[in-house]
């Protein structure tokens, strides 16, 4: 029988003040962002050891994401979300990330507006294999010519 396991470390409602937006006035101020993050990772080692060194530290993730938001100063939430997910994969051992970033003060008639993305760790995607296959097909076609 095939068993799968899915463990998630999550952060809900991380509040960050950052420069975000495309208008000149937005570039001159900070605005509140609300960030939710779900990191799919294997927590089995920490579950057995009860040792924080075996866990993915949500405190460290919060500190990093807050700092990255302030450093990046993105114009678009889409860009910020992509940059944060790339940095999370580079620093933390996770297989999948679902990240949402909301601007609660952007539209007066809405509670919040924003973006949500889901990304998979680069090693788990077929992208490199697809590129290799494409190259092989092109090389093969060149040899036939």
mmCIF file of N, CA and C in Angstrom:
data_model
loop_
_atom_site.group_PDB
_atom_site.id
_atom_site.type_symbol
_atom_site.label_atom_id
_atom_site.label_comp_id
_atom_site.label_asym_id
_atom_site.label_seq_id
_atom_site.Cartn_x
_atom_site.Cartn_y
_atom_site.Cartn_z
ATOM 1 N N UNK A 1 0.841 -1.179 0.000
ATOM 2 C CA UNK A 1 0.000 0.000 0.000
ATOM 3 C C UNK A 1 0.889 1.245 0.000
ATOM 4 N N UNK A 2 0.545 2.244 -0.782
ATOM 5 C CA UNK A 2 1.305 3.476 -0.912
ATOM 6 C C UNK A 2 0.755 4.522 0.064
ATOM 7 N N UNK A 3 1.636 5.058 0.896
ATOM 8 C CA UNK A 3 1.225 6.079 1.856
ATOM 9 C C UNK A 3 1.910 7.394 1.522
ATOM 10 N N UNK A 4 1.174 8.461 1.655
ATOM 11 C CA UNK A 4 1.770 9.780 1.479
ATOM 12 C C UNK A 4 1.585 10.559 2.771
ATOM 13 N N UNK A 5 2.401 11.557 2.909
ATOM 14 C CA UNK A 5 2.357 12.371 4.105
ATOM 15 C C UNK A 5 2.488 13.820 3.682
ATOM 16 N N UNK A 6 1.746 14.677 4.295
ATOM 17 C CA UNK A 6 1.840 16.090 3.990
ATOM 18 C C UNK A 6 1.824 16.872 5.298
ATOM 19 N N UNK A 7 2.962 17.470 5.632
ATOM 20 C CA UNK A 7 3.081 18.274 6.831
ATOM 21 C C UNK A 7 3.232 19.732 6.409
ATOM 22 N N UNK A 8 2.628 20.606 7.157
ATOM 23 C CA UNK A 8 2.669 22.026 6.812
ATOM 24 C C UNK A 8 3.001 22.856 8.047
ATOM 25 N N UNK A 9 3.960 23.742 7.882
ATOM 26 C CA UNK A 9 4.222 24.783 8.870
ATOM 27 C C UNK A 9 3.586 26.040 8.287
ATOM 28 N N UNK A 10 2.726 26.697 9.070
ATOM 29 C CA UNK A 10 2.034 27.853 8.501
ATOM 30 C C UNK A 10 2.178 29.089 9.367
ATOM 31 N N UNK A 11 2.047 30.209 8.704
ATOM 32 C CA UNK A 11 2.041 31.527 9.340
ATOM 33 C C UNK A 11 0.823 32.241 8.777
ATOM 34 N N UNK A 12 -0.005 32.768 9.644
ATOM 35 C CA UNK A 12 -1.232 33.424 9.198
ATOM 36 C C UNK A 12 -1.251 34.855 9.730
ATOM 37 N N UNK A 13 -1.438 35.795 8.814
ATOM 38 C CA UNK A 13 -1.614 37.186 9.210
ATOM 39 C C UNK A 13 -0.344 37.897 9.663
ATOM 40 N N UNK A 14 0.800 37.536 9.080
ATOM 41 C CA UNK A 14 2.036 38.258 9.395
ATOM 42 C C UNK A 14 1.883 39.702 8.913
ATOM 43 N N UNK A 15 2.062 40.645 9.815
ATOM 44 C CA UNK A 15 1.903 42.065 9.485
ATOM 45 C C UNK A 15 3.273 42.678 9.233
ATOM 46 N N UNK A 16 3.412 43.300 8.054
ATOM 47 C CA UNK A 16 4.666 43.935 7.670
ATOM 48 C C UNK A 16 4.356 45.304 7.082
ATOM 49 N N UNK A 17 5.112 46.292 7.458
ATOM 50 C CA UNK A 17 5.029 47.629 6.853
ATOM 51 C C UNK A 17 6.157 47.716 5.833
ATOM 52 N N UNK A 18 5.815 47.979 4.566
ATOM 53 C CA UNK A 18 6.826 48.003 3.513
ATOM 54 C C UNK A 18 6.432 48.970 2.407
ATOM 55 N N UNK A 19 7.420 49.388 1.646
ATOM 56 C CA UNK A 19 7.170 50.167 0.438
ATOM 57 C C UNK A 19 6.669 49.190 -0.613
ATOM 58 N N UNK A 20 5.487 49.474 -1.151
ATOM 59 C CA UNK A 20 4.886 48.613 -2.175
ATOM 60 C C UNK A 20 3.940 49.481 -3.008
ATOM 61 N N UNK A 21 3.976 49.313 -4.305
ATOM 62 C CA UNK A 21 3.048 50.055 -5.147
ATOM 63 C C UNK A 21 3.727 50.692 -6.336
ATOM 64 N N UNK A 22 2.918 51.063 -7.306
ATOM 65 C CA UNK A 22 3.435 51.605 -8.568
ATOM 66 C C UNK A 22 3.377 53.130 -8.639
ATOM 67 N N UNK A 23 2.545 53.758 -7.836
ATOM 68 C CA UNK A 23 2.389 55.207 -7.903
ATOM 69 C C UNK A 23 3.483 55.908 -7.102
ATOM 70 N N UNK A 24 3.829 57.117 -7.518
ATOM 71 C CA UNK A 24 4.878 57.884 -6.840
ATOM 72 C C UNK A 24 4.587 58.037 -5.347
ATOM 73 N N UNK A 25 3.325 58.324 -5.016
ATOM 74 C CA UNK A 25 2.993 58.511 -3.604
ATOM 75 C C UNK A 25 3.181 57.220 -2.809
ATOM 76 N N UNK A 26 2.983 56.054 -3.464
ATOM 77 C CA UNK A 26 3.181 54.771 -2.782
ATOM 78 C C UNK A 26 4.669 54.497 -2.540
ATOM 79 N N UNK A 27 5.518 55.018 -3.412
ATOM 80 C CA UNK A 27 6.956 54.805 -3.273
ATOM 81 C C UNK A 27 7.532 55.652 -2.142
ATOM 82 N N UNK A 28 6.755 56.647 -1.676
ATOM 83 C CA UNK A 28 7.232 57.566 -0.649
ATOM 84 C C UNK A 28 6.780 57.178 0.768
ATOM 85 N N UNK A 29 5.945 56.127 0.875
ATOM 86 C CA UNK A 29 5.405 55.724 2.178
ATOM 87 C C UNK A 29 5.538 54.214 2.347
ATOM 88 N N UNK A 30 5.267 53.754 3.552
ATOM 89 C CA UNK A 30 5.112 52.318 3.758
ATOM 90 C C UNK A 30 3.618 52.034 3.879
ATOM 91 N N UNK A 31 3.253 50.815 3.504
ATOM 92 C CA UNK A 31 1.864 50.376 3.607
ATOM 93 C C UNK A 31 1.835 49.038 4.329
ATOM 94 N N UNK A 32 0.724 48.754 5.004
ATOM 95 C CA UNK A 32 0.640 47.452 5.680
ATOM 96 C C UNK A 32 0.396 46.325 4.679
ATOM 97 N N UNK A 33 1.065 45.220 4.914
ATOM 98 C CA UNK A 33 0.838 43.985 4.173
ATOM 99 C C UNK A 33 0.446 42.914 5.177
ATOM 100 N N UNK A 34 -0.464 42.036 4.778
ATOM 101 C CA UNK A 34 -0.823 40.862 5.574
ATOM 102 C C UNK A 34 -0.406 39.644 4.768
ATOM 103 N N UNK A 35 0.413 38.803 5.382
ATOM 104 C CA UNK A 35 1.011 37.691 4.653
ATOM 105 C C UNK A 35 0.653 36.369 5.326
ATOM 106 N N UNK A 36 0.186 35.438 4.516
ATOM 107 C CA UNK A 36 -0.050 34.061 4.964
ATOM 108 C C UNK A 36 0.903 33.161 4.201
ATOM 109 N N UNK A 37 1.534 32.234 4.922
ATOM 110 C CA UNK A 37 2.500 31.332 4.305
ATOM 111 C C UNK A 37 2.222 29.919 4.787
ATOM 112 N N UNK A 38 2.192 28.978 3.857
ATOM 113 C CA UNK A 38 2.109 27.553 4.186
ATOM 114 C C UNK A 38 3.308 26.882 3.526
ATOM 115 N N UNK A 39 4.155 26.290 4.348
ATOM 116 C CA UNK A 39 5.363 25.617 3.871
ATOM 117 C C UNK A 39 5.195 24.116 4.066
ATOM 118 N N UNK A 40 5.092 23.390 2.958
ATOM 119 C CA UNK A 40 4.989 21.938 3.064
ATOM 120 C C UNK A 40 6.388 21.384 3.277
ATOM 121 N N UNK A 41 6.573 20.704 4.403
ATOM 122 C CA UNK A 41 7.872 20.198 4.796
ATOM 123 C C UNK A 41 7.692 18.941 5.641
ATOM 124 N N UNK A 42 8.738 18.196 5.813
ATOM 125 C CA UNK A 42 8.682 16.980 6.623
ATOM 126 C C UNK A 42 8.976 17.347 8.077
ATOM 127 N N UNK A 43 7.983 17.210 8.943
ATOM 128 C CA UNK A 43 8.183 17.538 10.352
ATOM 129 C C UNK A 43 8.411 16.292 11.211
ATOM 130 N N UNK A 44 8.561 15.133 10.598
ATOM 131 C CA UNK A 44 8.642 13.887 11.363
ATOM 132 C C UNK A 44 9.824 13.850 12.327
ATOM 133 N N UNK A 45 10.956 14.390 11.933
ATOM 134 C CA UNK A 45 12.124 14.380 12.825
ATOM 135 C C UNK A 45 11.846 15.203 14.085
ATOM 136 N N UNK A 46 11.302 16.398 13.921
ATOM 137 C CA UNK A 46 10.971 17.240 15.074
ATOM 138 C C UNK A 46 9.866 16.610 15.917
ATOM 139 N N UNK A 47 8.940 15.921 15.259
ATOM 140 C CA UNK A 47 7.846 15.277 15.988
ATOM 141 C C UNK A 47 8.370 14.198 16.931
ATOM 142 N N UNK A 48 9.440 13.527 16.520
ATOM 143 C CA UNK A 48 10.027 12.474 17.352
ATOM 144 C C UNK A 48 10.971 13.063 18.397
ATOM 145 N N UNK A 49 11.838 13.990 17.975
ATOM 146 C CA UNK A 49 12.888 14.492 18.867
ATOM 147 C C UNK A 49 12.399 15.536 19.870
ATOM 148 N N UNK A 50 11.350 16.290 19.520
ATOM 149 C CA UNK A 50 10.868 17.397 20.336
ATOM 150 C C UNK A 50 11.971 18.445 20.526
ATOM 151 N N UNK A 51 12.818 18.580 19.503
ATOM 152 C CA UNK A 51 13.955 19.502 19.536
ATOM 153 C C UNK A 51 13.772 20.553 18.449
ATOM 154 N N UNK A 52 13.800 21.809 18.835
ATOM 155 C CA UNK A 52 13.578 22.902 17.896
ATOM 156 C C UNK A 52 14.614 22.898 16.766
ATOM 157 N N UNK A 53 15.790 22.362 16.989
ATOM 158 C CA UNK A 53 16.814 22.304 15.937
ATOM 159 C C UNK A 53 16.397 21.398 14.780
ATOM 160 N N UNK A 54 15.428 20.518 15.017
ATOM 161 C CA UNK A 54 14.927 19.630 13.969
ATOM 162 C C UNK A 54 13.677 20.188 13.286
ATOM 163 N N UNK A 55 13.264 21.370 13.676
ATOM 164 C CA UNK A 55 12.029 21.967 13.153
ATOM 165 C C UNK A 55 12.347 23.107 12.195
ATOM 166 N N UNK A 56 11.392 23.388 11.333
ATOM 167 C CA UNK A 56 11.466 24.577 10.509
ATOM 168 C C UNK A 56 10.943 25.722 11.387
ATOM 169 N N UNK A 57 11.775 26.686 11.666
ATOM 170 C CA UNK A 57 11.448 27.747 12.618
ATOM 171 C C UNK A 57 10.518 28.783 12.010
ATOM 172 N N UNK A 58 9.277 28.809 12.456
ATOM 173 C CA UNK A 58 8.346 29.805 11.943
ATOM 174 C C UNK A 58 8.755 31.204 12.394
ATOM 175 N N UNK A 59 9.430 31.329 13.529
ATOM 176 C CA UNK A 59 9.932 32.636 13.975
ATOM 177 C C UNK A 59 10.972 33.156 12.985
ATOM 178 N N UNK A 60 11.894 32.292 12.577
ATOM 179 C CA UNK A 60 12.915 32.691 11.613
ATOM 180 C C UNK A 60 12.290 33.032 10.263
ATOM 181 N N UNK A 61 11.305 32.257 9.831
ATOM 182 C CA UNK A 61 10.611 32.549 8.575
ATOM 183 C C UNK A 61 9.949 33.927 8.654
ATOM 184 N N UNK A 62 9.260 34.213 9.752
ATOM 185 C CA UNK A 62 8.609 35.523 9.919
ATOM 186 C C UNK A 62 9.637 36.652 9.864
ATOM 187 N N UNK A 63 10.742 36.484 10.570
ATOM 188 C CA UNK A 63 11.791 37.516 10.569
ATOM 189 C C UNK A 63 12.336 37.721 9.163
ATOM 190 N N UNK A 64 12.615 36.619 8.457
ATOM 191 C CA UNK A 64 13.168 36.711 7.104
ATOM 192 C C UNK A 64 12.188 37.383 6.142
ATOM 193 N N UNK A 65 10.942 36.934 6.141
ATOM 194 C CA UNK A 65 9.946 37.480 5.218
ATOM 195 C C UNK A 65 9.727 38.968 5.495
ATOM 196 N N UNK A 66 9.674 39.347 6.751
ATOM 197 C CA UNK A 66 9.519 40.764 7.095
ATOM 198 C C UNK A 66 10.687 41.579 6.546
ATOM 199 N N UNK A 67 11.889 41.095 6.737
ATOM 200 C CA UNK A 67 13.077 41.794 6.247
ATOM 201 C C UNK A 67 13.090 41.858 4.720
ATOM 202 N N UNK A 68 12.760 40.757 4.063
ATOM 203 C CA UNK A 68 12.758 40.725 2.598
ATOM 204 C C UNK A 68 11.747 41.716 2.034
ATOM 205 N N UNK A 69 10.571 41.798 2.635
ATOM 206 C CA UNK A 69 9.548 42.752 2.159
ATOM 207 C C UNK A 69 10.081 44.178 2.218
ATOM 208 N N UNK A 70 10.778 44.500 3.289
ATOM 209 C CA UNK A 70 11.332 45.849 3.451
ATOM 210 C C UNK A 70 12.474 46.101 2.468
ATOM 211 N N UNK A 71 13.294 45.087 2.209
ATOM 212 C CA UNK A 71 14.433 45.237 1.303
ATOM 213 C C UNK A 71 14.012 45.319 -0.168
ATOM 214 N N UNK A 72 13.078 44.477 -0.565
ATOM 215 C CA UNK A 72 12.714 44.347 -1.980
ATOM 216 C C UNK A 72 12.028 45.606 -2.511
ATOM 217 N N UNK A 73 11.152 46.204 -1.720
ATOM 218 C CA UNK A 73 10.412 47.405 -2.125
ATOM 219 C C UNK A 73 9.805 47.253 -3.528
ATOM 220 N N UNK A 74 9.090 46.167 -3.716
ATOM 221 C CA UNK A 74 8.487 45.840 -5.012
ATOM 222 C C UNK A 74 7.404 46.840 -5.396
ATOM 223 N N UNK A 75 7.198 46.944 -6.690
ATOM 224 C CA UNK A 75 6.070 47.723 -7.192
ATOM 225 C C UNK A 75 4.809 46.864 -7.168
ATOM 226 N N UNK A 76 4.960 45.600 -7.575
ATOM 227 C CA UNK A 76 3.812 44.690 -7.686
ATOM 228 C C UNK A 76 3.856 43.607 -6.620
ATOM 229 N N UNK A 77 2.678 43.265 -6.096
ATOM 230 C CA UNK A 77 2.585 42.147 -5.162
ATOM 231 C C UNK A 77 3.030 40.849 -5.825
ATOM 232 N N UNK A 78 2.763 40.718 -7.125
ATOM 233 C CA UNK A 78 3.159 39.509 -7.860
ATOM 234 C C UNK A 78 4.676 39.316 -7.808
ATOM 235 N N UNK A 79 5.400 40.407 -8.001
ATOM 236 C CA UNK A 79 6.870 40.359 -7.951
ATOM 237 C C UNK A 79 7.343 40.019 -6.537
ATOM 238 N N UNK A 80 6.765 40.667 -5.552
ATOM 239 C CA UNK A 80 7.142 40.410 -4.166
ATOM 240 C C UNK A 80 6.894 38.955 -3.787
ATOM 241 N N UNK A 81 5.745 38.421 -4.165
ATOM 242 C CA UNK A 81 5.419 37.025 -3.852
ATOM 243 C C UNK A 81 6.422 36.074 -4.498
ATOM 244 N N UNK A 82 6.752 36.317 -5.753
ATOM 245 C CA UNK A 82 7.725 35.468 -6.437
ATOM 246 C C UNK A 82 9.093 35.521 -5.794
ATOM 247 N N UNK A 83 9.528 36.718 -5.426
ATOM 248 C CA UNK A 83 10.835 36.882 -4.783
ATOM 249 C C UNK A 83 10.875 36.180 -3.428
ATOM 250 N N UNK A 84 9.816 36.339 -2.650
ATOM 251 C CA UNK A 84 9.773 35.696 -1.333
ATOM 252 C C UNK A 84 9.784 34.180 -1.476
ATOM 253 N N UNK A 85 8.999 33.636 -2.405
ATOM 254 C CA UNK A 85 8.978 32.171 -2.550
ATOM 255 C C UNK A 85 10.346 31.654 -2.981
ATOM 256 N N UNK A 86 11.024 32.357 -3.891
ATOM 257 C CA UNK A 86 12.373 31.948 -4.295
ATOM 258 C C UNK A 86 13.322 31.931 -3.102
ATOM 259 N N UNK A 87 13.256 32.958 -2.277
ATOM 260 C CA UNK A 87 14.138 33.055 -1.119
ATOM 261 C C UNK A 87 13.810 31.977 -0.074
ATOM 262 N N UNK A 88 12.535 31.687 0.107
ATOM 263 C CA UNK A 88 12.150 30.638 1.047
ATOM 264 C C UNK A 88 12.684 29.283 0.605
ATOM 265 N N UNK A 89 12.545 28.966 -0.692
ATOM 266 C CA UNK A 89 13.081 27.695 -1.190
ATOM 267 C C UNK A 89 14.595 27.631 -1.033
ATOM 268 N N UNK A 90 15.275 28.754 -1.243
ATOM 269 C CA UNK A 90 16.735 28.773 -1.139
ATOM 270 C C UNK A 90 17.206 28.555 0.297
ATOM 271 N N UNK A 91 16.430 29.001 1.263
ATOM 272 C CA UNK A 91 16.889 28.945 2.658
ATOM 273 C C UNK A 91 16.310 27.790 3.469
ATOM 274 N N UNK A 92 15.089 27.371 3.144
ATOM 275 C CA UNK A 92 14.405 26.383 3.979
ATOM 276 C C UNK A 92 14.107 25.106 3.206
ATOM 277 N N UNK A 93 14.083 23.998 3.938
ATOM 278 C CA UNK A 93 13.807 22.694 3.340
ATOM 279 C C UNK A 93 12.291 22.500 3.265
ATOM 280 N N UNK A 94 11.727 22.869 2.128
ATOM 281 C CA UNK A 94 10.289 22.684 1.929
ATOM 282 C C UNK A 94 10.048 22.278 0.480
ATOM 283 N N UNK A 95 8.956 21.565 0.263
ATOM 284 C CA UNK A 95 8.640 21.041 -1.056
ATOM 285 C C UNK A 95 7.607 21.872 -1.798
ATOM 286 N N UNK A 96 6.807 22.615 -1.039
ATOM 287 C CA UNK A 96 5.725 23.387 -1.648
ATOM 288 C C UNK A 96 5.462 24.604 -0.776
ATOM 289 N N UNK A 97 5.184 25.713 -1.426
ATOM 290 C CA UNK A 97 4.870 26.945 -0.706
ATOM 291 C C UNK A 97 3.578 27.521 -1.269
ATOM 292 N N UNK A 98 2.656 27.845 -0.370
ATOM 293 C CA UNK A 98 1.495 28.641 -0.745
ATOM 294 C C UNK A 98 1.627 29.935 0.037
ATOM 295 N N UNK A 99 1.607 31.043 -0.697
ATOM 296 C CA UNK A 99 1.881 32.353 -0.120
ATOM 297 C C UNK A 99 0.827 33.336 -0.588
ATOM 298 N N UNK A 100 0.230 34.056 0.339
ATOM 299 C CA UNK A 100 -0.685 35.122 -0.058
ATOM 300 C C UNK A 100 -0.220 36.422 0.594
ATOM 301 N N UNK A 101 -0.303 37.487 -0.180
ATOM 302 C CA UNK A 101 0.053 38.815 0.308
ATOM 303 C C UNK A 101 -1.137 39.731 0.026
ATOM 304 N N UNK A 102 -1.635 40.377 1.061
ATOM 305 C CA UNK A 102 -2.783 41.263 0.933
ATOM 306 C C UNK A 102 -2.397 42.682 1.315
ATOM 307 N N UNK A 103 -3.000 43.632 0.593
ATOM 308 C CA UNK A 103 -2.894 45.051 0.935
ATOM 309 C C UNK A 103 -4.256 45.469 1.494
ATOM 310 N N UNK A 104 -4.383 45.531 2.808
ATOM 311 C CA UNK A 104 -5.692 45.812 3.397
ATOM 312 C C UNK A 104 -6.175 47.249 3.237
ATOM 313 N N UNK A 105 -5.293 48.174 2.885
ATOM 314 C CA UNK A 105 -5.718 49.577 2.769
ATOM 315 C C UNK A 105 -5.743 50.066 1.323
ATOM 316 N N UNK A 106 -5.557 49.172 0.358
ATOM 317 C CA UNK A 106 -5.444 49.593 -1.040
ATOM 318 C C UNK A 106 -6.767 50.062 -1.651
ATOM 319 N N UNK A 107 -7.850 49.370 -1.363
ATOM 320 C CA UNK A 107 -9.160 49.684 -1.934
ATOM 321 C C UNK A 107 -10.146 49.886 -0.779
ATOM 322 N N UNK A 108 -10.667 51.079 -0.682
ATOM 323 C CA UNK A 108 -11.527 51.412 0.460
ATOM 324 C C UNK A 108 -12.753 50.505 0.569
ATOM 325 N N UNK A 109 -13.293 50.075 -0.566
ATOM 326 C CA UNK A 109 -14.513 49.268 -0.552
ATOM 327 C C UNK A 109 -14.257 47.785 -0.259
ATOM 328 N N UNK A 110 -12.992 47.382 -0.151
ATOM 329 C CA UNK A 110 -12.670 45.969 0.077
ATOM 330 C C UNK A 110 -11.897 45.809 1.386
ATOM 331 N N UNK A 111 -12.106 44.677 2.043
ATOM 332 C CA UNK A 111 -11.323 44.385 3.250
ATOM 333 C C UNK A 111 -9.839 44.295 2.917
ATOM 334 N N UNK A 112 -9.534 43.712 1.763
ATOM 335 C CA UNK A 112 -8.142 43.584 1.314
ATOM 336 C C UNK A 112 -8.145 43.135 -0.137
ATOM 337 N N UNK A 113 -7.061 43.434 -0.816
ATOM 338 C CA UNK A 113 -6.805 42.908 -2.157
ATOM 339 C C UNK A 113 -5.402 42.323 -2.141
ATOM 340 N N UNK A 114 -5.131 41.402 -3.063
ATOM 341 C CA UNK A 114 -3.796 40.827 -3.063
ATOM 342 C C UNK A 114 -3.636 39.704 -4.047
ATOM 343 N N UNK A 115 -2.594 38.917 -3.811
ATOM 344 C CA UNK A 115 -2.287 37.773 -4.661
ATOM 345 C C UNK A 115 -2.015 36.553 -3.792
ATOM 346 N N UNK A 116 -2.242 35.403 -4.392
ATOM 347 C CA UNK A 116 -1.870 34.133 -3.760
ATOM 348 C C UNK A 116 -1.165 33.293 -4.805
ATOM 349 N N UNK A 117 -0.026 32.716 -4.434
ATOM 350 C CA UNK A 117 0.704 31.837 -5.342
ATOM 351 C C UNK A 117 0.987 30.507 -4.657
ATOM 352 N N UNK A 118 1.125 29.470 -5.456
ATOM 353 C CA UNK A 118 1.585 28.177 -4.985
ATOM 354 C C UNK A 118 2.752 27.775 -5.866
ATOM 355 N N UNK A 119 3.867 27.439 -5.229
ATOM 356 C CA UNK A 119 5.076 27.053 -5.956
ATOM 357 C C UNK A 119 5.616 25.753 -5.382
ATOM 358 N N UNK A 120 6.271 25.000 -6.236
ATOM 359 C CA UNK A 120 6.885 23.737 -5.843
ATOM 360 C C UNK A 120 8.399 23.875 -5.891
ATOM 361 N N UNK A 121 9.081 23.178 -5.017
ATOM 362 C CA UNK A 121 10.538 23.233 -4.978
ATOM 363 C C UNK A 121 11.095 22.893 -6.350
ATOM 364 N N UNK A 122 12.102 23.612 -6.803
ATOM 365 C CA UNK A 122 12.664 23.375 -8.141
ATOM 366 C C UNK A 122 13.037 21.917 -8.414
ATOM 367 N N UNK A 123 13.525 21.210 -7.431
ATOM 368 C CA UNK A 123 13.916 19.818 -7.632
ATOM 369 C C UNK A 123 12.724 18.913 -7.897
ATOM 370 N N UNK A 124 11.527 19.358 -7.533
ATOM 371 C CA UNK A 124 10.332 18.535 -7.708
ATOM 372 C C UNK A 124 9.596 18.814 -9.010
ATOM 373 N N UNK A 125 10.001 19.853 -9.728
ATOM 374 C CA UNK A 125 9.313 20.169 -10.967
ATOM 375 C C UNK A 125 9.945 19.411 -12.120
ATOM 376 N N UNK A 126 9.246 19.324 -13.220
ATOM 377 C CA UNK A 126 9.771 18.661 -14.405
ATOM 378 C C UNK A 126 10.496 19.622 -15.331
ATOM 379 N N UNK A 127 10.642 20.879 -14.898
ATOM 380 C CA UNK A 127 11.206 21.881 -15.790
ATOM 381 C C UNK A 127 12.586 21.501 -16.327
ATOM 382 N N UNK A 128 13.559 21.116 -15.479
ATOM 383 C CA UNK A 128 14.865 20.752 -16.038
ATOM 384 C C UNK A 128 14.774 19.556 -16.980
ATOM 385 N N UNK A 129 13.970 18.561 -16.620
ATOM 386 C CA UNK A 129 13.827 17.386 -17.476
ATOM 387 C C UNK A 129 13.201 17.772 -18.813
ATOM 388 N N UNK A 130 12.228 18.655 -18.790
ATOM 389 C CA UNK A 130 11.588 19.106 -20.024
ATOM 390 C C UNK A 130 12.592 19.821 -20.910
ATOM 391 N N UNK A 131 13.433 20.660 -20.323
ATOM 392 C CA UNK A 131 14.439 21.371 -21.101
ATOM 393 C C UNK A 131 15.413 20.382 -21.726
ATOM 394 N N UNK A 132 15.823 19.361 -20.968
ATOM 395 C CA UNK A 132 16.743 18.349 -21.485
ATOM 396 C C UNK A 132 16.109 17.581 -22.634
ATOM 397 N N UNK A 133 14.842 17.210 -22.475
ATOM 398 C CA UNK A 133 14.138 16.468 -23.523
ATOM 399 C C UNK A 133 14.021 17.323 -24.774
ATOM 400 N N UNK A 134 13.687 18.582 -24.612
ATOM 401 C CA UNK A 134 13.568 19.487 -25.757
ATOM 402 C C UNK A 134 14.898 19.595 -26.483
ATOM 403 N N UNK A 135 15.988 19.727 -25.729
ATOM 404 C CA UNK A 135 17.306 19.824 -26.332
ATOM 405 C C UNK A 135 17.635 18.538 -27.086
ATOM 406 N N UNK A 136 17.320 17.382 -26.463
ATOM 407 C CA UNK A 136 17.588 16.104 -27.124
ATOM 408 C C UNK A 136 16.797 15.972 -28.415
ATOM 409 N N UNK A 137 15.540 16.381 -28.411
ATOM 410 C CA UNK A 137 14.715 16.310 -29.610
ATOM 411 C C UNK A 137 15.294 17.203 -30.693
ATOM 412 N N UNK A 138 15.664 18.429 -30.327
ATOM 413 C CA UNK A 138 16.259 19.346 -31.301
ATOM 414 C C UNK A 138 17.578 18.821 -31.838
ATOM 415 N N UNK A 139 18.426 18.250 -30.970
ATOM 416 C CA UNK A 139 19.694 17.672 -31.412
ATOM 417 C C UNK A 139 19.447 16.499 -32.338
ATOM 418 N N UNK A 140 18.461 15.673 -32.005
ATOM 419 C CA UNK A 140 18.138 14.510 -32.825
ATOM 420 C C UNK A 140 17.657 14.941 -34.206
ATOM 421 N N UNK A 141 16.828 15.973 -34.245
ATOM 422 C CA UNK A 141 16.321 16.460 -35.508
ATOM 423 C C UNK A 141 17.453 17.033 -36.357
ATOM 424 N N UNK A 142 18.429 17.675 -35.717
ATOM 425 C CA UNK A 142 19.562 18.230 -36.439
ATOM 426 C C UNK A 142 20.414 17.118 -37.042
ATOM 427 N N UNK A 143 20.539 16.011 -36.310
ATOM 428 C CA UNK A 143 21.326 14.875 -36.806
ATOM 429 C C UNK A 143 20.657 14.218 -38.024
ATOM 430 N N UNK A 144 19.299 14.237 -38.036
ATOM 431 C CA UNK A 144 18.555 13.635 -39.136
ATOM 432 C C UNK A 144 18.623 14.469 -40.422
ATOM 433 N N UNK A 145 18.912 15.758 -40.276
ATOM 434 C CA UNK A 145 18.902 16.668 -41.427
ATOM 435 C C UNK A 145 20.107 16.488 -42.325
#
